[in-house]
CSV table of N, CA and C in Angstrom, one decimal:
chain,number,residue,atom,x,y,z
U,1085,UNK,N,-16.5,-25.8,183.1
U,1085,UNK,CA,-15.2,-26.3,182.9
U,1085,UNK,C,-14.6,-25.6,181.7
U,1086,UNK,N,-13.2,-25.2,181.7
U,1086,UNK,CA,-12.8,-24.3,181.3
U,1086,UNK,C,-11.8,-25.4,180.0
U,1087,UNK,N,-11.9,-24.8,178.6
U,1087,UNK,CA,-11.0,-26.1,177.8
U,1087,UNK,C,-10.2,-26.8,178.1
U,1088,UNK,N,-9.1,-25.7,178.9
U,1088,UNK,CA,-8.0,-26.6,178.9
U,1088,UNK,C,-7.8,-28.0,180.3
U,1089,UNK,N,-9.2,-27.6,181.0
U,1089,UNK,CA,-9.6,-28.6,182.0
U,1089,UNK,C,-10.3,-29.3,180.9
U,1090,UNK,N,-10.7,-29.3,180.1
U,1090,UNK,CA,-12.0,-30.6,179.5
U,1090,UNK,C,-11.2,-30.9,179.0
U,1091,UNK,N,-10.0,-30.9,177.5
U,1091,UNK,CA,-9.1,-31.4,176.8
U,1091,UNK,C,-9.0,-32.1,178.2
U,1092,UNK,N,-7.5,-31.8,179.6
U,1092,UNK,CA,-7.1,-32.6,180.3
U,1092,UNK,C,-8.0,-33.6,180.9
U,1093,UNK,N,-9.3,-33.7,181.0
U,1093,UNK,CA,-10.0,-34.8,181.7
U,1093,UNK,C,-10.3,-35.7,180.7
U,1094,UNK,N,-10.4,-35.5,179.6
U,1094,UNK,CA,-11.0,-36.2,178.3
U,1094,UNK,C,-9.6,-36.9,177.9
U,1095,UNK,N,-8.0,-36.4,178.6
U,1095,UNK,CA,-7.2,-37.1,177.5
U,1095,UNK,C,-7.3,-38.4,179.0
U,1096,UNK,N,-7.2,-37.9,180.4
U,1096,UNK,CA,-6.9,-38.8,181.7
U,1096,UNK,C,-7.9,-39.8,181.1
U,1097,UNK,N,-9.4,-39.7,181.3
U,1097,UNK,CA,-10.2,-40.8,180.9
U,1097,UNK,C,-9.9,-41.9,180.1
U,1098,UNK,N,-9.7,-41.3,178.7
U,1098,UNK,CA,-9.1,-42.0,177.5
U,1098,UNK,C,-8.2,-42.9,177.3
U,1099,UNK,N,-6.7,-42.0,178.1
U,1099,UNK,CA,-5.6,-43.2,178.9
U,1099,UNK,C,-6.1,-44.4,179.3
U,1100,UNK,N,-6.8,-43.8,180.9
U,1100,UNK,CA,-7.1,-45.1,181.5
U,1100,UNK,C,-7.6,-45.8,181.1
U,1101,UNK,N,-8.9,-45.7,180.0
U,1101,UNK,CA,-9.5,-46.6,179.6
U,1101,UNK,C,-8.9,-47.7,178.7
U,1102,UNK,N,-7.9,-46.8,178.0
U,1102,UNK,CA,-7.2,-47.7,176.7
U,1102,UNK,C,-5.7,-48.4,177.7
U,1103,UNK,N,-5.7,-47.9,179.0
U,1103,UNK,CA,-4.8,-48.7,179.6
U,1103,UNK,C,-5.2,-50.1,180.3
U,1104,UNK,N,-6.3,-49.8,180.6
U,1104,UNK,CA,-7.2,-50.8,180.8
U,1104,UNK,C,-7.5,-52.5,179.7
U,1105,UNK,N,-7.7,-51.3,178.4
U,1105,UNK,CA,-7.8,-52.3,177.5
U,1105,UNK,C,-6.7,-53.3,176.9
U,1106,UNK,N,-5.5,-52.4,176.8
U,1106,UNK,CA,-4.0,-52.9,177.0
U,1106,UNK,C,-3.7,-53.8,177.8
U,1107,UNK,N,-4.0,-53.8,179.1
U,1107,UNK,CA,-3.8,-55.1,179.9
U,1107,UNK,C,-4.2,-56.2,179.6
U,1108,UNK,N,-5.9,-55.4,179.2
U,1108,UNK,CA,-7.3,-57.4,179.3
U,1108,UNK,C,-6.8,-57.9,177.8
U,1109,UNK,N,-6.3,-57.0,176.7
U,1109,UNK,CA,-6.1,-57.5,175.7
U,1109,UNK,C,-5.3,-57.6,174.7
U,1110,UNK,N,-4.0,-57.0,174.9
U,1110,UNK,CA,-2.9,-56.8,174.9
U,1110,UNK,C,-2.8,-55.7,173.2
U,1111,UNK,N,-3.8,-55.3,173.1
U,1111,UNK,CA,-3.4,-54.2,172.1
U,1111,UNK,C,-5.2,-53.1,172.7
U,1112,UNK,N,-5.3,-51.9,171.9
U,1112,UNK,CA,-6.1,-50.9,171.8
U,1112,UNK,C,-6.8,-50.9,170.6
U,1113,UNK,N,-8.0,-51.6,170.4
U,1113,UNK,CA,-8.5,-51.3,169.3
U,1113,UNK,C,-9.4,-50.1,169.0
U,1114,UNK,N,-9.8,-49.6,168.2
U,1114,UNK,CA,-10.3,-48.4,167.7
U,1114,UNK,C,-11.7,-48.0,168.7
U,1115,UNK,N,-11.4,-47.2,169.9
U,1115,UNK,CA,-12.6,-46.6,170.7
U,1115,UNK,C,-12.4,-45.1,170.3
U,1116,UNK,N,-14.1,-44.6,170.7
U,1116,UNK,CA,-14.2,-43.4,170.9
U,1116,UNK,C,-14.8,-42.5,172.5
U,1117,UNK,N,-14.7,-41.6,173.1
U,1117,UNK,CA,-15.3,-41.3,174.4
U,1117,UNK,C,-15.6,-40.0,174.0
U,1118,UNK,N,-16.7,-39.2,174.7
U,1118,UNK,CA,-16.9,-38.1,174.5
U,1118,UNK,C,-17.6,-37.8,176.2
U,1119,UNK,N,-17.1,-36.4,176.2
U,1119,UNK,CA,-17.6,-35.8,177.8
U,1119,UNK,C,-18.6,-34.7,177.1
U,1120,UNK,N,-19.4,-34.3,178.6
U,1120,UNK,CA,-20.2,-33.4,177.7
U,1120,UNK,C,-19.3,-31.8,178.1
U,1121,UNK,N,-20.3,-30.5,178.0
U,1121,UNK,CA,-19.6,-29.1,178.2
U,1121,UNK,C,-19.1,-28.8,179.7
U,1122,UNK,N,-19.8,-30.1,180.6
U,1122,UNK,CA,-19.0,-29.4,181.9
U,1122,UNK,C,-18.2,-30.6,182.3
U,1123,UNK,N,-17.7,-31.6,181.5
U,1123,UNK,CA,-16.9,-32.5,181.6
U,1123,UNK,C,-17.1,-33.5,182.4
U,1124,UNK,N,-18.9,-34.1,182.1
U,1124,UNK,CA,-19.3,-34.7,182.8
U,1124,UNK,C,-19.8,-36.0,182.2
U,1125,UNK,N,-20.6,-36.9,182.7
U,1125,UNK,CA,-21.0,-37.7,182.0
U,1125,UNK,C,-20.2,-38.7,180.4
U,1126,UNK,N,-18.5,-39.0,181.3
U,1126,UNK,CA,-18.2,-39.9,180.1
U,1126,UNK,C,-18.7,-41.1,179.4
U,1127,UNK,N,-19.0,-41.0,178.1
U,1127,UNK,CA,-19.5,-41.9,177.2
U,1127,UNK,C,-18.8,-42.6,176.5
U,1128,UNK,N,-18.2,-43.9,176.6
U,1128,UNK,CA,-17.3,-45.0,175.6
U,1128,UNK,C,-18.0,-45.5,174.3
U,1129,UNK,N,-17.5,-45.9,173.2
U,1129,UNK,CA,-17.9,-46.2,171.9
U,1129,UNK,C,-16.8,-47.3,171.8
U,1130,UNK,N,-17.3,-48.6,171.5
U,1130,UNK,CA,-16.1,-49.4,171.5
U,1130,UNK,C,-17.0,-50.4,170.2
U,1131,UNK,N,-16.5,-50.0,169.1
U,1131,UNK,CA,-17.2,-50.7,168.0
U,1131,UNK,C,-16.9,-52.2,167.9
U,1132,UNK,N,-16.2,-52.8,168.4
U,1132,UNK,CA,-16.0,-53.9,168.1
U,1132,UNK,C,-16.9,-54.8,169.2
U,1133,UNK,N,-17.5,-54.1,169.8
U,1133,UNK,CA,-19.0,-54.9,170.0
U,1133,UNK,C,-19.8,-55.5,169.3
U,1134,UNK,N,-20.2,-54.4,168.5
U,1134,UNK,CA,-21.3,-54.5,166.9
U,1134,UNK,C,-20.5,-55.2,166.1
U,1135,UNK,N,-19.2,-55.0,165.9
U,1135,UNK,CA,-19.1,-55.8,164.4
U,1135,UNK,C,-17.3,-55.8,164.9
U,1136,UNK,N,-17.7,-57.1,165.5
U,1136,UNK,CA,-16.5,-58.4,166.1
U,1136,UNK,C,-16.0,-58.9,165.2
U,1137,UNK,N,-16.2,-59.4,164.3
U,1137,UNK,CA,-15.4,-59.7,162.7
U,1137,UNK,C,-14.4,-58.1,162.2
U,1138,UNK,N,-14.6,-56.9,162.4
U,1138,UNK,CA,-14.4,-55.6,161.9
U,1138,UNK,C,-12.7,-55.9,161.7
U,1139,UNK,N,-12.3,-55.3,160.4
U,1139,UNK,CA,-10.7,-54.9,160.3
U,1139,UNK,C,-10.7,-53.8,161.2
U,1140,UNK,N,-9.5,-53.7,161.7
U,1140,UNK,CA,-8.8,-52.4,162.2
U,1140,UNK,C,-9.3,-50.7,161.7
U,1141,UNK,N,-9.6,-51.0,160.1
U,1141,UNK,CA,-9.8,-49.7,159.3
U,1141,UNK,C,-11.5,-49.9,159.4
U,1142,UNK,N,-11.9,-50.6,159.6
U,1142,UNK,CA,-13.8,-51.0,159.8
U,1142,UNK,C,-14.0,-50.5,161.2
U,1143,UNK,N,-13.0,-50.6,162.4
U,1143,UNK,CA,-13.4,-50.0,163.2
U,1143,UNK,C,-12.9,-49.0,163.8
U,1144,UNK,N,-12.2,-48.3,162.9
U,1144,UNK,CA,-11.6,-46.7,163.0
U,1144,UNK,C,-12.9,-46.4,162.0
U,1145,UNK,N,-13.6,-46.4,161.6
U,1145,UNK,CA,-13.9,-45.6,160.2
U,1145,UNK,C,-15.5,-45.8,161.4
U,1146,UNK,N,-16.1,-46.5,161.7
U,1146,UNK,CA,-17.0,-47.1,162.7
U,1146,UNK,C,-17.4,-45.9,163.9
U,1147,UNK,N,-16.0,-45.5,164.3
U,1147,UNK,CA,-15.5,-44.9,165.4
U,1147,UNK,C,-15.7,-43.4,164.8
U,1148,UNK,N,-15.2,-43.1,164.1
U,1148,UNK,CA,-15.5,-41.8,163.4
U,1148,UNK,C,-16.8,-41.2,163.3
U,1149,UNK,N,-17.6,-42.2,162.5
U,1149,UNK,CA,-18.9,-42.1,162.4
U,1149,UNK,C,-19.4,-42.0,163.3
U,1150,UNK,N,-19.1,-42.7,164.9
U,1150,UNK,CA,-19.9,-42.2,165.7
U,1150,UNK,C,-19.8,-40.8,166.5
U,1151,UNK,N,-18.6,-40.8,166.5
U,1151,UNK,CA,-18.0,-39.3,167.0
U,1151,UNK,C,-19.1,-38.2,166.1
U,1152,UNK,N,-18.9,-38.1,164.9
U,1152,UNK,CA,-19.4,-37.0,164.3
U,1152,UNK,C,-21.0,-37.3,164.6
U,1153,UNK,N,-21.9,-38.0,164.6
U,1153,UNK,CA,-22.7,-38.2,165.2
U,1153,UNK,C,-23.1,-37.8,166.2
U,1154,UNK,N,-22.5,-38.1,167.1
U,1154,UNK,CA,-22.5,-37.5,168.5
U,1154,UNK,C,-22.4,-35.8,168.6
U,1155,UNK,N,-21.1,-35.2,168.0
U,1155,UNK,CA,-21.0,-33.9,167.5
U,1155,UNK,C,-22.7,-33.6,166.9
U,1156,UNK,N,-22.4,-33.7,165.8
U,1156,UNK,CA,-23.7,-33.4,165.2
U,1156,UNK,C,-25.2,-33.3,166.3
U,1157,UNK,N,-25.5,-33.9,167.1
U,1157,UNK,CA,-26.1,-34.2,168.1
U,1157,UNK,C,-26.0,-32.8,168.9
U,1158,UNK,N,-25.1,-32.6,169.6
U,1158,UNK,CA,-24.9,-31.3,170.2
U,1158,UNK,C,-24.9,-31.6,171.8
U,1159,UNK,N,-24.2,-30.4,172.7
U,1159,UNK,CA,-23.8,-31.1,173.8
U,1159,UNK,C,-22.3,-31.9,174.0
U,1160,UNK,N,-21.7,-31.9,173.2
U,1160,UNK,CA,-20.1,-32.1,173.4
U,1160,UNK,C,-19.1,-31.5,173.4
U,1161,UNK,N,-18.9,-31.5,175.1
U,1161,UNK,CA,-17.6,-30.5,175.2
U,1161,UNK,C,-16.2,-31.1,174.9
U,1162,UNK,N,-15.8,-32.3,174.8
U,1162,UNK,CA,-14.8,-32.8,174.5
U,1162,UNK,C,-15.0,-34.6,173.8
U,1163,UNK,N,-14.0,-35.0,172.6
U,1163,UNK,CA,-14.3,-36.0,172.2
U,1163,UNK,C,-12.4,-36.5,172.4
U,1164,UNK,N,-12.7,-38.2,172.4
U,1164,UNK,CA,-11.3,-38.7,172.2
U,1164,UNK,C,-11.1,-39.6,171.5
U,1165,UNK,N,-10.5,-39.7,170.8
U,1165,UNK,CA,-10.4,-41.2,169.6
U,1165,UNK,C,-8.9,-41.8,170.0
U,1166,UNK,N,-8.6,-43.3,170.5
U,1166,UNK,CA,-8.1,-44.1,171.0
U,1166,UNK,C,-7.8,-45.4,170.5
U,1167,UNK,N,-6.5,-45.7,170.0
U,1167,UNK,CA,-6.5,-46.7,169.7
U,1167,UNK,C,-4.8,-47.4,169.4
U,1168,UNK,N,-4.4,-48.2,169.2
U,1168,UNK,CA,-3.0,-48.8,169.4
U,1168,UNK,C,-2.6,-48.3,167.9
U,1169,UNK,N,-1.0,-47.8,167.8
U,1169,UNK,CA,-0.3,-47.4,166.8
U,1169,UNK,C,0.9,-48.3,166.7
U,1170,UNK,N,0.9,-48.9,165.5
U,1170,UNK,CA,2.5,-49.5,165.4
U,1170,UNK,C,3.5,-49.0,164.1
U,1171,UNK,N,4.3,-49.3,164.2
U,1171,UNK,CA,5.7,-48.9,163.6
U,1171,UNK,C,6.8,-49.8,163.3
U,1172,UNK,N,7.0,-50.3,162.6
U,1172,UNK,CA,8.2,-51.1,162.6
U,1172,UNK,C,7.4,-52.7,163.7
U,1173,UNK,N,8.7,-52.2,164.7
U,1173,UNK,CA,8.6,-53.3,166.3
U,1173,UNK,C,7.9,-52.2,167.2
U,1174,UNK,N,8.3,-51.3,166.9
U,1174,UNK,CA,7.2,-50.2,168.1
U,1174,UNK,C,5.9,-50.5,167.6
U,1175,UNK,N,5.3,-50.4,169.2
U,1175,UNK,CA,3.6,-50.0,169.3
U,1175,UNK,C,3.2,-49.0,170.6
U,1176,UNK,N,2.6,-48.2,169.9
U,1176,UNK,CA,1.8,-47.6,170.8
U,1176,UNK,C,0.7,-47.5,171.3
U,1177,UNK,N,-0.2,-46.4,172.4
U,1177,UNK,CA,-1.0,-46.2,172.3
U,1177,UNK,C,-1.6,-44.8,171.8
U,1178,UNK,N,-2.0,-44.2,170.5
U,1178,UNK,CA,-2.9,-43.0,170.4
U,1178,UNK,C,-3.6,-42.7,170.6
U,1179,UNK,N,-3.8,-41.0,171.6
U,1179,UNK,CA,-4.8,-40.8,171.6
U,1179,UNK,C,-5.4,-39.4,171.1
U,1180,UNK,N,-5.5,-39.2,170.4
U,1180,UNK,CA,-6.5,-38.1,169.9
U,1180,UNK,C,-7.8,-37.4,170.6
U,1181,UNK,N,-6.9,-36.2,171.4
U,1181,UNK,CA,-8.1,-35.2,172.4
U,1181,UNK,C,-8.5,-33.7,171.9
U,1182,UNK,N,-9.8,-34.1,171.8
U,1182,UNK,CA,-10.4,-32.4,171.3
U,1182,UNK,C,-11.3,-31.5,171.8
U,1183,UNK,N,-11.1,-30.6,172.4
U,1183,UNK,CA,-12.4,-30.0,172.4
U,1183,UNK,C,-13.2,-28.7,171.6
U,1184,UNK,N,-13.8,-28.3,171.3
U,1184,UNK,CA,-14.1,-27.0,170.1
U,1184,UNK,C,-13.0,-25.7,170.1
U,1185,UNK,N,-12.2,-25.7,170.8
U,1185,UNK,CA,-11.1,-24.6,171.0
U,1185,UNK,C,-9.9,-25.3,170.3
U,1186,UNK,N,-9.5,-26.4,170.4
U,1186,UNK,CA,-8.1,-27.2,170.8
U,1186,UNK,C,-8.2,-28.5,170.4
U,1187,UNK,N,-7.0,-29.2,169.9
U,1187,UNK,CA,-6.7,-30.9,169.8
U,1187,UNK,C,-5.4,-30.9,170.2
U,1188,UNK,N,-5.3,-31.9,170.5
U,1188,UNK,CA,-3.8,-32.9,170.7
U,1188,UNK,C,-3.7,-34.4,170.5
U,1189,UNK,N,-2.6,-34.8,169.8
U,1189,UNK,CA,-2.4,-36.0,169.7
U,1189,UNK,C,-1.0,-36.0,170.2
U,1190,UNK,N,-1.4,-37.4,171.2
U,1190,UNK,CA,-0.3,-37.8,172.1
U,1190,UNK,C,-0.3,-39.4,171.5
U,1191,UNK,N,1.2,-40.0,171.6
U,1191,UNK,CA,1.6,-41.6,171.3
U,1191,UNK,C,1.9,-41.7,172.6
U,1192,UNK,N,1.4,-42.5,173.7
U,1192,UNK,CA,2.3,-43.6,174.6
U,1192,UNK,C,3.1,-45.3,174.3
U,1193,UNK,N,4.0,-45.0,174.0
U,1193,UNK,CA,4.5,-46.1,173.5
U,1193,UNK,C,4.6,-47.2,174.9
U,1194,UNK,N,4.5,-48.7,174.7
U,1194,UNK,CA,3.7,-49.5,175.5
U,1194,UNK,C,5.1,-50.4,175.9
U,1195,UNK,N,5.4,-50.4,177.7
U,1195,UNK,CA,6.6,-50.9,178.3
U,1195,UNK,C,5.7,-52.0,179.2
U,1196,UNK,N,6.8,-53.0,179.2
U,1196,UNK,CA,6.4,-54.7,180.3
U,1196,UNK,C,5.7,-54.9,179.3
U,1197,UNK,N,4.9,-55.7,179.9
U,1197,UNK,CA,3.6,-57.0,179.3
U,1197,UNK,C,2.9,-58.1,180.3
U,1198,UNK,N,1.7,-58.2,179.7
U,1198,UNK,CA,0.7,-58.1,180.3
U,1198,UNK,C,-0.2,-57.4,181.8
U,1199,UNK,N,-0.7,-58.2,182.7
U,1199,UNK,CA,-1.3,-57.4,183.9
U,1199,UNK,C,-0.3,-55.7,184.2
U,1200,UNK,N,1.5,-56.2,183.8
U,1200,UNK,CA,2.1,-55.0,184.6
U,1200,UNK,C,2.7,-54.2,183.2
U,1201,UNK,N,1.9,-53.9,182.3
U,1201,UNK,CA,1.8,-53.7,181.3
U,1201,UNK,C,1.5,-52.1,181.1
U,1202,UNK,N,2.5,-50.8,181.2
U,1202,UNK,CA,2.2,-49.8,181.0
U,1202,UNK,C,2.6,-48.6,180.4
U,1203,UNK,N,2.5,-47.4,180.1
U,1203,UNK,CA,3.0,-46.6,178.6
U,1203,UNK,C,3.8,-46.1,179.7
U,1204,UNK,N,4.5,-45.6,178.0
U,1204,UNK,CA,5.8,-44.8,178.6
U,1204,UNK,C,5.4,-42.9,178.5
U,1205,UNK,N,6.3,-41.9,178.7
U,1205,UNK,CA,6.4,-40.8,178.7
U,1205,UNK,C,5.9,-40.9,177.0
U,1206,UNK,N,4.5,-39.7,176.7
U,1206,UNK,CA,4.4,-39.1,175.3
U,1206,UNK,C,4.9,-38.8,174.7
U,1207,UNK,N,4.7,-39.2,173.4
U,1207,UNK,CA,5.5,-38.4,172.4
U,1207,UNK,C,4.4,-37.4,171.4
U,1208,UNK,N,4.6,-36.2,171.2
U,1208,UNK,CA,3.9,-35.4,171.1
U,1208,UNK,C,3.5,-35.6,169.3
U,1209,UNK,N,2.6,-35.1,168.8
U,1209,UNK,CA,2.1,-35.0,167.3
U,1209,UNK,C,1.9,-34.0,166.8
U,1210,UNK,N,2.4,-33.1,165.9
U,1210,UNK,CA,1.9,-32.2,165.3
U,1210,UNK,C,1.0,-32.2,164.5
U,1211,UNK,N,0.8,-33.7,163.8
U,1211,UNK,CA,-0.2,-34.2,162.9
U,1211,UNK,C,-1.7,-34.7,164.1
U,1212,UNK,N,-2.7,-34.9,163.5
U,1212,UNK,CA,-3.7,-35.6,164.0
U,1212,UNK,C,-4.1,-36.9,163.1
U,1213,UNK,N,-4.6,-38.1,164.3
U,1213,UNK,CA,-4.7,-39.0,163.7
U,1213,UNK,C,-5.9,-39.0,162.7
U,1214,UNK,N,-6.6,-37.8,162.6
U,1214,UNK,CA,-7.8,-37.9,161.9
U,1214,UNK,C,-8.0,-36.3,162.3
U,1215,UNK,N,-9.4,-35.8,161.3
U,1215,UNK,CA,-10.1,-34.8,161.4
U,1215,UNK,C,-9.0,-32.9,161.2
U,1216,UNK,N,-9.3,-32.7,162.2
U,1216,UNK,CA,-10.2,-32.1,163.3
U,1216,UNK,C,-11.5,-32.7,163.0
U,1217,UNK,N,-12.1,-33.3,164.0
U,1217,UNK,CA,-13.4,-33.3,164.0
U,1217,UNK,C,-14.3,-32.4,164.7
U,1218,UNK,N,-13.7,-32.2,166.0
U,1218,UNK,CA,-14.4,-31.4,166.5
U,1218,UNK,C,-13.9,-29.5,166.9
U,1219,UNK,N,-12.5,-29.8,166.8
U,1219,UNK,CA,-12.2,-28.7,167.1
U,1219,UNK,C,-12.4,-27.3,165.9
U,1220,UNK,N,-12.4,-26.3,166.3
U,1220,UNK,CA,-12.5,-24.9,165.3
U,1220,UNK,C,-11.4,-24.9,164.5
U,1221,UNK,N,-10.7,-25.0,163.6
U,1221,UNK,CA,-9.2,-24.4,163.1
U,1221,UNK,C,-9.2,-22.9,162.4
């Protein structure tokens, strides 16, 4: 799988997952997913398993650690870091897609509420919400 297929499977996954979680729980708390080099075998990291008490910044920072871990490990063709952005009254959803060539951060900002609850058209990032972690620069 060629990067610019692994970035695109790694951001589709990520969405759905954090759209998923958007519905059951009406915000995105700090997850991570990683695919491997043929964009197979997606892996979720959802810290607020382990440590359910965690601030927002305890489970971004959580989240991180496991990513580069994982990296470090070897076998990762693409990583995504996931998690709700707000602003003012805006909220969104971030997600942060990398693979060792490339990143992108995309905002879906979040229309309706609850079950029919879903993002709107991206808004693109020049900044990243973190790192590069995995990608080359």
């Amino acid at each position: 799988m060629n990067d610019e297929e692994l970035l695109k499977k790694a951001l589709h996954v990520a969405k759905e997952a954090g759209l998923l979680l958007l519905r059951k729980q009406g915000s995105v708390l700090p997850f991570g997913l990683t695919l491997d080099p043929a964009g197979d075998h997606p892996r979720t990291y959802f810290p607020r398993d382990a440590l359910p008490r965690a601030s927002w910044d305890e489970l971004l920072e959580a989240t991180l650690t496991h990513l580069e871990r994982c990296i470090a490990s070897g076998g990762i063709g693409a990583i995504a870091l996931v998690t709700t952005l707000e602003s003012g009254s805006e909220s969104g959803m971030g997600i942060q897609v990398e693979t060792r060539a490339s990143s992108l951060f995309l905002v879906y900002p979040y229309e309706g509420g609850g079950q029919s609850r879903s993002l709107g058209e991206p808004q693109t990032s020049e900044e990243l919400l973190v790192g590069p972690l995995l990608a080359s620069d």
